[in-house]
Amino acid sequence: MTTRGFSLLEVLLSMLILSGAITGLFGGLHSAGLLDRRARFEERAAVYAERELELLKSDLAAGIRKKGPASARGRFRLPGGWKTRLVWAPQPQEDSVRVACTIESGDDRLAIESFLYLPGAGSAVR
């Protein structure tokens, strides 16, 4: 007697293996989507933060803003739901000012900091 085709056990086993592979594939696609969204946020936020920091540095160097410590909102318009916060403070016993910018959008947050050399900036803190 010869049999043709697959037994029920073989079909069920292959379906189980195939469903496990598809579940893993969709889990990987979901993770990739989350990573892509985070990367797009960080790319845009870094550009906005650098722009805000450069403007703040030029204001501090020109004497438009006091050397601090202080904080303010960003001056540029951002996409809806995005918030910017600038913080700056003279570094004790150094002639520099620490400047930082934080950008938030929902659960995402990016903070960038830098320093600006300003003669006499640290003497006010001593």
PDB file of N, CA and C in Angstrom, residues 29-113:
ATOM      1  N   LEU A  29       9.503  43.518  13.001  1.00  0.00           N
ATOM      2  CA  LEU A  29       9.058  44.697  12.262  1.00  0.00           C
ATOM      3  C   LEU A  29       8.556  45.785  13.206  1.00  0.00           C
ATOM      4  N   HIS A  30       7.859  45.397  14.272  1.00  0.00           N
ATOM      5  CA  HIS A  30       7.382  46.367  15.255  1.00  0.00           C
ATOM      6  C   HIS A  30       8.557  47.070  15.938  1.00  0.00           C
ATOM      7  N   SER A  31       9.558  46.293  16.346  1.00  0.00           N
ATOM      8  CA  SER A  31      10.745  46.880  16.979  1.00  0.00           C
ATOM      9  C   SER A  31      11.479  47.809  16.022  1.00  0.00           C
ATOM     10  N   ALA A  32      11.578  47.416  14.781  1.00  0.00           N
ATOM     11  CA  ALA A  32      12.243  48.268  13.784  1.00  0.00           C
ATOM     12  C   ALA A  32      11.481  49.573  13.595  1.00  0.00           C
ATOM     13  N   GLY A  33      10.148  49.515  13.623  1.00  0.00           N
ATOM     14  CA  GLY A  33       9.347  50.733  13.498  1.00  0.00           C
ATOM     15  C   GLY A  33       9.562  51.678  14.664  1.00  0.00           C
ATOM     16  N   LEU A  34       9.644  51.130  15.882  1.00  0.00           N
ATOM     17  CA  LEU A  34       9.893  51.961  17.060  1.00  0.00           C
ATOM     18  C   LEU A  34      11.280  52.604  17.001  1.00  0.00           C
ATOM     19  N   LEU A  35      12.266  51.834  16.589  1.00  0.00           N
ATOM     20  CA  LEU A  35      13.625  52.380  16.467  1.00  0.00           C
ATOM     21  C   LEU A  35      13.697  53.462  15.391  1.00  0.00           C
ATOM     22  N   ASP A  36      12.982  53.268  14.299  1.00  0.00           N
ATOM     23  CA  ASP A  36      12.962  54.262  13.226  1.00  0.00           C
ATOM     24  C   ASP A  36      12.313  55.559  13.702  1.00  0.00           C
ATOM     25  N   ARG A  37      11.219  55.460  14.454  1.00  0.00           N
ATOM     26  CA  ARG A  37      10.543  56.652  14.968  1.00  0.00           C
ATOM     27  C   ARG A  37      11.453  57.408  15.929  1.00  0.00           C
ATOM     28  N   ARG A  38      12.151  56.685  16.799  1.00  0.00           N
ATOM     29  CA  ARG A  38      13.074  57.313  17.752  1.00  0.00           C
ATOM     30  C   ARG A  38      14.233  57.980  17.026  1.00  0.00           C
ATOM     31  N   ALA A  39      14.761  57.337  16.006  1.00  0.00           N
ATOM     32  CA  ALA A  39      15.873  57.908  15.247  1.00  0.00           C
ATOM     33  C   ALA A  39      15.449  59.177  14.519  1.00  0.00           C
ATOM     34  N   ARG A  40      14.235  59.184  13.942  1.00  0.00           N
ATOM     35  CA  ARG A  40      13.748  60.395  13.281  1.00  0.00           C
ATOM     36  C   ARG A  40      13.578  61.537  14.283  1.00  0.00           C
ATOM     37  N   PHE A  41      13.067  61.229  15.491  1.00  0.00           N
ATOM     38  CA  PHE A  41      12.932  62.259  16.519  1.00  0.00           C
ATOM     39  C   PHE A  41      14.296  62.821  16.898  1.00  0.00           C
ATOM     40  N   GLU A  42      15.260  61.939  17.165  1.00  0.00           N
ATOM     41  CA  GLU A  42      16.582  62.402  17.586  1.00  0.00           C
ATOM     42  C   GLU A  42      17.266  63.236  16.515  1.00  0.00           C
ATOM     43  N   GLU A  43      17.080  62.860  15.255  1.00  0.00           N
ATOM     44  CA  GLU A  43      17.684  63.627  14.163  1.00  0.00           C
ATOM     45  C   GLU A  43      17.119  65.040  14.117  1.00  0.00           C
ATOM     46  N   ARG A  44      15.799  65.155  14.145  1.00  0.00           N
ATOM     47  CA  ARG A  44      15.163  66.474  14.091  1.00  0.00           C
ATOM     48  C   ARG A  44      15.448  67.280  15.355  1.00  0.00           C
ATOM     49  N   ALA A  45      15.379  66.629  16.524  1.00  0.00           N
ATOM     50  CA  ALA A  45      15.602  67.324  17.786  1.00  0.00           C
ATOM     51  C   ALA A  45      17.040  67.832  17.895  1.00  0.00           C
ATOM     52  N   ALA A  46      18.003  67.073  17.405  1.00  0.00           N
ATOM     53  CA  ALA A  46      19.401  67.512  17.451  1.00  0.00           C
ATOM     54  C   ALA A  46      19.599  68.771  16.614  1.00  0.00           C
ATOM     55  N   VAL A  47      18.959  68.840  15.472  1.00  0.00           N
ATOM     56  CA  VAL A  47      19.064  70.040  14.624  1.00  0.00           C
ATOM     57  C   VAL A  47      18.453  71.239  15.340  1.00  0.00           C
ATOM     58  N   TYR A  48      17.266  71.061  15.922  1.00  0.00           N
ATOM     59  CA  TYR A  48      16.611  72.156  16.643  1.00  0.00           C
ATOM     60  C   TYR A  48      17.432  72.593  17.852  1.00  0.00           C
ATOM     61  N   ALA A  49      17.969  71.626  18.610  1.00  0.00           N
ATOM     62  CA  ALA A  49      18.741  71.947  19.808  1.00  0.00           C
ATOM     63  C   ALA A  49      20.031  72.681  19.452  1.00  0.00           C
ATOM     64  N   GLU A  50      20.723  72.234  18.418  1.00  0.00           N
ATOM     65  CA  GLU A  50      21.950  72.919  18.002  1.00  0.00           C
ATOM     66  C   GLU A  50      21.658  74.356  17.572  1.00  0.00           C
ATOM     67  N   ARG A  51      20.571  74.549  16.880  1.00  0.00           N
ATOM     68  CA  ARG A  51      20.174  75.891  16.447  1.00  0.00           C
ATOM     69  C   ARG A  51      19.911  76.789  17.658  1.00  0.00           C
ATOM     70  N   GLU A  52      19.192  76.262  18.649  1.00  0.00           N
ATOM     71  CA  GLU A  52      18.903  77.037  19.864  1.00  0.00           C
ATOM     72  C   GLU A  52      20.188  77.348  20.636  1.00  0.00           C
ATOM     73  N   LEU A  53      21.087  76.363  20.756  1.00  0.00           N
ATOM     74  CA  LEU A  53      22.331  76.579  21.488  1.00  0.00           C
ATOM     75  C   LEU A  53      23.214  77.615  20.812  1.00  0.00           C
ATOM     76  N   GLU A  54      23.293  77.575  19.500  1.00  0.00           N
ATOM     77  CA  GLU A  54      24.120  78.559  18.793  1.00  0.00           C
ATOM     78  C   GLU A  54      23.562  79.966  18.967  1.00  0.00           C
ATOM     79  N   LEU A  55      22.254  80.111  18.937  1.00  0.00           N
ATOM     80  CA  LEU A  55      21.643  81.419  19.156  1.00  0.00           C
ATOM     81  C   LEU A  55      21.890  81.890  20.588  1.00  0.00           C
ATOM     82  N   LEU A  56      21.762  81.002  21.564  1.00  0.00           N
ATOM     83  CA  LEU A  56      22.019  81.352  22.952  1.00  0.00           C
ATOM     84  C   LEU A  56      23.479  81.753  23.148  1.00  0.00           C
ATOM     85  N   LYS A  57      24.394  81.006  22.550  1.00  0.00           N
ATOM     86  CA  LYS A  57      25.818  81.353  22.663  1.00  0.00           C
ATOM     87  C   LYS A  57      26.105  82.732  22.088  1.00  0.00           C
ATOM     88  N   SER A  58      25.519  83.030  20.940  1.00  0.00           N
ATOM     89  CA  SER A  58      25.763  84.353  20.346  1.00  0.00           C
ATOM     90  C   SER A  58      25.147  85.460  21.205  1.00  0.00           C
ATOM     91  N   ASP A  59      23.981  85.197  21.818  1.00  0.00           N
ATOM     92  CA  ASP A  59      23.379  86.180  22.725  1.00  0.00           C
ATOM     93  C   ASP A  59      24.249  86.408  23.954  1.00  0.00           C
ATOM     94  N   LEU A  60      24.796  85.337  24.521  1.00  0.00           N
ATOM     95  CA  LEU A  60      25.668  85.467  25.686  1.00  0.00           C
ATOM     96  C   LEU A  60      26.960  86.199  25.337  1.00  0.00           C
ATOM     97  N   ALA A  61      27.545  85.870  24.198  1.00  0.00           N
ATOM     98  CA  ALA A  61      28.791  86.514  23.783  1.00  0.00           C
ATOM     99  C   ALA A  61      28.585  87.994  23.503  1.00  0.00           C
ATOM    100  N   ALA A  62      27.411  88.360  22.985  1.00  0.00           N
ATOM    101  CA  ALA A  62      27.123  89.763  22.677  1.00  0.00           C
ATOM    102  C   ALA A  62      26.625  90.530  23.891  1.00  0.00           C
ATOM    103  N   GLY A  63      26.374  89.830  25.007  1.00  0.00           N
ATOM    104  CA  GLY A  63      25.886  90.489  26.206  1.00  0.00           C
ATOM    105  C   GLY A  63      24.387  90.741  26.196  1.00  0.00           C
ATOM    106  N   ILE A  64      23.671  90.148  25.257  1.00  0.00           N
ATOM    107  CA  ILE A  64      22.218  90.331  25.186  1.00  0.00           C
ATOM    108  C   ILE A  64      21.541  89.630  26.361  1.00  0.00           C
ATOM    109  N   ARG A  65      22.073  88.492  26.762  1.00  0.00           N
ATOM    110  CA  ARG A  65      21.554  87.774  27.921  1.00  0.00           C
ATOM    111  C   ARG A  65      22.601  87.781  29.017  1.00  0.00           C
ATOM    112  N   LYS A  66      22.144  87.801  30.270  1.00  0.00           N
ATOM    113  CA  LYS A  66      23.061  87.756  31.405  1.00  0.00           C
ATOM    114  C   LYS A  66      23.710  86.385  31.476  1.00  0.00           C
ATOM    115  N   LYS A  67      24.880  86.343  32.117  1.00  0.00           N
ATOM    116  CA  LYS A  67      25.654  85.098  32.155  1.00  0.00           C
ATOM    117  C   LYS A  67      25.015  84.023  33.010  1.00  0.00           C
ATOM    118  N   GLY A  68      24.031  84.351  33.813  1.00  0.00           N
ATOM    119  CA  GLY A  68      23.272  83.325  34.515  1.00  0.00           C
ATOM    120  C   GLY A  68      23.687  83.151  35.951  1.00  0.00           C
ATOM    121  N   PRO A  69      23.250  82.134  36.600  1.00  0.00           N
ATOM    122  CA  PRO A  69      22.455  81.028  36.056  1.00  0.00           C
ATOM    123  C   PRO A  69      21.036  81.470  35.709  1.00  0.00           C
ATOM    124  N   ALA A  70      20.525  80.923  34.636  1.00  0.00           N
ATOM    125  CA  ALA A  70      19.189  81.281  34.174  1.00  0.00           C
ATOM    126  C   ALA A  70      18.646  80.169  33.282  1.00  0.00           C
ATOM    127  N   SER A  71      17.371  80.311  32.941  1.00  0.00           N
ATOM    128  CA  SER A  71      16.750  79.371  32.017  1.00  0.00           C
ATOM    129  C   SER A  71      15.702  80.120  31.208  1.00  0.00           C
ATOM    130  N   ALA A  72      15.342  79.557  30.080  1.00  0.00           N
ATOM    131  CA  ALA A  72      14.360  80.194  29.204  1.00  0.00           C
ATOM    132  C   ALA A  72      13.793  79.156  28.257  1.00  0.00           C
ATOM    133  N   ARG A  73      12.741  79.540  27.585  1.00  0.00           N
ATOM    134  CA  ARG A  73      12.198  78.709  26.520  1.00  0.00           C
ATOM    135  C   ARG A  73      12.975  78.994  25.242  1.00  0.00           C
ATOM    136  N   GLY A  74      12.872  78.089  24.302  1.00  0.00           N
ATOM    137  CA  GLY A  74      13.520  78.290  23.015  1.00  0.00           C
ATOM    138  C   GLY A  74      12.835  79.395  22.223  1.00  0.00           C
ATOM    139  N   ARG A  75      13.551  79.968  21.261  1.00  0.00           N
ATOM    140  CA  ARG A  75      13.017  81.083  20.488  1.00  0.00           C
ATOM    141  C   ARG A  75      12.465  80.670  19.133  1.00  0.00           C
ATOM    142  N   PHE A  76      12.742  79.458  18.700  1.00  0.00           N
ATOM    143  CA  PHE A  76      12.279  79.021  17.394  1.00  0.00           C
ATOM    144  C   PHE A  76      10.961  78.276  17.506  1.00  0.00           C
ATOM    145  N   ARG A  77      10.179  78.342  16.467  1.00  0.00           N
ATOM    146  CA  ARG A  77       8.916  77.600  16.421  1.00  0.00           C
ATOM    147  C   ARG A  77       9.223  76.142  16.088  1.00  0.00           C
ATOM    148  N   LEU A  78       8.630  75.253  16.874  1.00  0.00           N
ATOM    149  CA  LEU A  78       8.841  73.822  16.691  1.00  0.00           C
ATOM    150  C   LEU A  78       7.531  73.174  16.258  1.00  0.00           C
ATOM    151  N   PRO A  79       7.590  71.928  15.795  1.00  0.00           N
ATOM    152  CA  PRO A  79       6.346  71.226  15.447  1.00  0.00           C
ATOM    153  C   PRO A  79       5.414  71.139  16.660  1.00  0.00           C
ATOM    154  N   GLY A  80       4.144  70.935  16.410  1.00  0.00           N
ATOM    155  CA  GLY A  80       3.148  70.871  17.470  1.00  0.00           C
ATOM    156  C   GLY A  80       3.473  69.826  18.526  1.00  0.00           C
ATOM    157  N   GLY A  81       3.350  70.201  19.785  1.00  0.00           N
ATOM    158  CA  GLY A  81       3.610  69.284  20.888  1.00  0.00           C
ATOM    159  C   GLY A  81       5.065  69.208  21.317  1.00  0.00           C
ATOM    160  N   TRP A  82       5.962  69.885  20.633  1.00  0.00           N
ATOM    161  CA  TRP A  82       7.377  69.876  20.987  1.00  0.00           C
ATOM    162  C   TRP A  82       7.643  71.044  21.931  1.00  0.00           C
ATOM    163  N   LYS A  83       8.517  70.824  22.925  1.00  0.00           N
ATOM    164  CA  LYS A  83       8.882  71.861  23.885  1.00  0.00           C
ATOM    165  C   LYS A  83      10.396  71.976  23.968  1.00  0.00           C
ATOM    166  N   THR A  84      10.863  73.207  24.138  1.00  0.00           N
ATOM    167  CA  THR A  84      12.295  73.463  24.249  1.00  0.00           C
ATOM    168  C   THR A  84      12.576  74.166  25.573  1.00  0.00           C
ATOM    169  N   ARG A  85      13.666  73.781  26.224  1.00  0.00           N
ATOM    170  CA  ARG A  85      14.089  74.446  27.456  1.00  0.00           C
ATOM    171  C   ARG A  85      15.588  74.670  27.385  1.00  0.00           C
ATOM    172  N   LEU A  86      15.991  75.917  27.615  1.00  0.00           N
ATOM    173  CA  LEU A  86      17.403  76.293  27.625  1.00  0.00           C
ATOM    174  C   LEU A  86      17.827  76.603  29.054  1.00  0.00           C
ATOM    175  N   VAL A  87      19.018  76.169  29.422  1.00  0.00           N
ATOM    176  CA  VAL A  87      19.582  76.451  30.744  1.00  0.00           C
ATOM    177  C   VAL A  87      21.031  76.848  30.543  1.00  0.00           C
ATOM    178  N   TRP A  88      21.474  77.879  31.271  1.00  0.00           N
ATOM    179  CA  TRP A  88      22.877  78.258  31.194  1.00  0.00           C
ATOM    180  C   TRP A  88      23.336  78.749  32.558  1.00  0.00           C
ATOM    181  N   ALA A  89      24.608  78.487  32.858  1.00  0.00           N
ATOM    182  CA  ALA A  89      25.184  78.869  34.144  1.00  0.00           C
ATOM    183  C   ALA A  89      26.694  78.973  34.014  1.00  0.00           C
ATOM    184  N   PRO A  90      27.289  79.991  34.641  1.00  0.00           N
ATOM    185  CA  PRO A  90      28.751  80.087  34.649  1.00  0.00           C
ATOM    186  C   PRO A  90      29.348  78.924  35.443  1.00  0.00           C
ATOM    187  N   GLN A  91      30.474  78.441  35.014  1.00  0.00           N
ATOM    188  CA  GLN A  91      31.151  77.355  35.701  1.00  0.00           C
ATOM    189  C   GLN A  91      32.070  77.949  36.762  1.00  0.00           C
ATOM    190  N   PRO A  92      31.955  77.487  38.007  1.00  0.00           N
ATOM    191  CA  PRO A  92      32.792  78.044  39.075  1.00  0.00           C
ATOM    192  C   PRO A  92      34.272  77.900  38.752  1.00  0.00           C
ATOM    193  N   GLN A  93      34.986  78.964  38.977  1.00  0.00           N
ATOM    194  CA  GLN A  93      36.437  79.024  38.815  1.00  0.00           C
ATOM    195  C   GLN A  93      36.893  78.697  37.399  1.00  0.00           C
ATOM    196  N   GLU A  94      36.042  78.931  36.428  1.00  0.00           N
ATOM    197  CA  GLU A  94      36.403  78.780  35.017  1.00  0.00           C
ATOM    198  C   GLU A  94      35.853  79.996  34.281  1.00  0.00           C
ATOM    199  N   ASP A  95      36.424  80.304  33.167  1.00  0.00           N
ATOM    200  CA  ASP A  95      35.907  81.389  32.336  1.00  0.00           C
ATOM    201  C   ASP A  95      35.009  80.822  31.244  1.00  0.00           C
ATOM    202  N   SER A  96      34.046  80.027  31.650  1.00  0.00           N
ATOM    203  CA  SER A  96      33.139  79.444  30.677  1.00  0.00           C
ATOM    204  C   SER A  96      31.725  79.395  31.240  1.00  0.00           C
ATOM    205  N   VAL A  97      30.782  79.274  30.335  1.00  0.00           N
ATOM    206  CA  VAL A  97      29.380  79.149  30.685  1.00  0.00           C
ATOM    207  C   VAL A  97      28.887  77.832  30.093  1.00  0.00           C
ATOM    208  N   ARG A  98      28.231  77.016  30.927  1.00  0.00           N
ATOM    209  CA  ARG A  98      27.629  75.766  30.459  1.00  0.00           C
ATOM    210  C   ARG A  98      26.252  76.096  29.915  1.00  0.00           C
ATOM    211  N   VAL A  99      25.984  75.693  28.695  1.00  0.00           N
ATOM    212  CA  VAL A  99      24.674  75.895  28.077  1.00  0.00           C
ATOM    213  C   VAL A  99      24.099  74.525  27.739  1.00  0.00           C
ATOM    214  N   ALA A 100      22.793  74.375  27.975  1.00  0.00           N
ATOM    215  CA  ALA A 100      22.139  73.090  27.709  1.00  0.00           C
ATOM    216  C   ALA A 100      20.768  73.351  27.105  1.00  0.00           C
ATOM    217  N   CYS A 101      20.364  72.462  26.219  1.00  0.00           N
ATOM    218  CA  CYS A 101      19.055  72.548  25.581  1.00  0.00           C
ATOM    219  C   CYS A 101      18.401  71.175  25.676  1.00  0.00           C
ATOM    220  N   THR A 102      17.146  71.169  26.127  1.00  0.00           N
ATOM    221  CA  THR A 102      16.364  69.949  26.201  1.00  0.00           C
ATOM    222  C   THR A 102      15.149  70.101  25.308  1.00  0.00           C
ATOM    223  N   ILE A 103      14.909  69.111  24.469  1.00  0.00           N
ATOM    224  CA  ILE A 103      13.745  69.113  23.585  1.00  0.00           C
ATOM    225  C   ILE A 103      12.924  67.879  23.904  1.00  0.00           C
ATOM    226  N   GLU A 104      11.616  68.089  24.068  1.00  0.00           N
ATOM    227  CA  GLU A 104      10.707  66.998  24.396  1.00  0.00           C
ATOM    228  C   GLU A 104       9.552  66.963  23.414  1.00  0.00           C
ATOM    229  N   SER A 105       9.119  65.752  23.137  1.00  0.00           N
ATOM    230  CA  SER A 105       7.935  65.519  22.321  1.00  0.00           C
ATOM    231  C   SER A 105       7.289  64.237  22.808  1.00  0.00           C
ATOM    232  N   GLY A 106       6.195  64.372  23.540  1.00  0.00           N
ATOM    233  CA  GLY A 106       5.554  63.184  24.097  1.00  0.00           C
ATOM    234  C   GLY A 106       6.484  62.498  25.076  1.00  0.00           C
ATOM    235  N   ASP A 107       6.763  61.224  24.858  1.00  0.00           N
ATOM    236  CA  ASP A 107       7.659  60.472  25.740  1.00  0.00           C
ATOM    237  C   ASP A 107       9.125  60.596  25.327  1.00  0.00           C
ATOM    238  N   ASP A 108       9.391  61.190  24.181  1.00  0.00           N
ATOM    239  CA  ASP A 108      10.763  61.318  23.690  1.00  0.00           C
ATOM    240  C   ASP A 108      11.397  62.579  24.253  1.00  0.00           C
ATOM    241  N   ARG A 109      12.697  62.466  24.570  1.00  0.00           N
ATOM    242  CA  ARG A 109      13.422  63.597  25.144  1.00  0.00           C
ATOM    243  C   ARG A 109      14.867  63.529  24.695  1.00  0.00           C
ATOM    244  N   LEU A 110      15.417  64.686  24.324  1.00  0.00           N
ATOM    245  CA  LEU A 110      16.815  64.770  23.920  1.00  0.00           C
ATOM    246  C   LEU A 110      17.433  65.981  24.599  1.00  0.00           C
ATOM    247  N   ALA A 111      18.593  65.795  25.223  1.00  0.00           N
ATOM    248  CA  ALA A 111      19.305  66.890  25.883  1.00  0.00           C
ATOM    249  C   ALA A 111      20.702  66.998  25.295  1.00  0.00           C
ATOM    250  N   ILE A 112      21.085  68.232  24.981  1.00  0.00           N
ATOM    251  CA  ILE A 112      22.418  68.505  24.436  1.00  0.00           C
ATOM    252  C   ILE A 112      23.016  69.632  25.257  1.00  0.00           C
ATOM    253  N   GLU A 113      24.304  69.518  25.564  1.00  0.00           N
ATOM    254  CA  GLU A 113      24.954  70.596  26.297  1.00  0.00           C
ATOM    255  C   GLU A 113      26.260  70.975  25.616  1.00  0.00           C
TER     256      GLU A 113
END
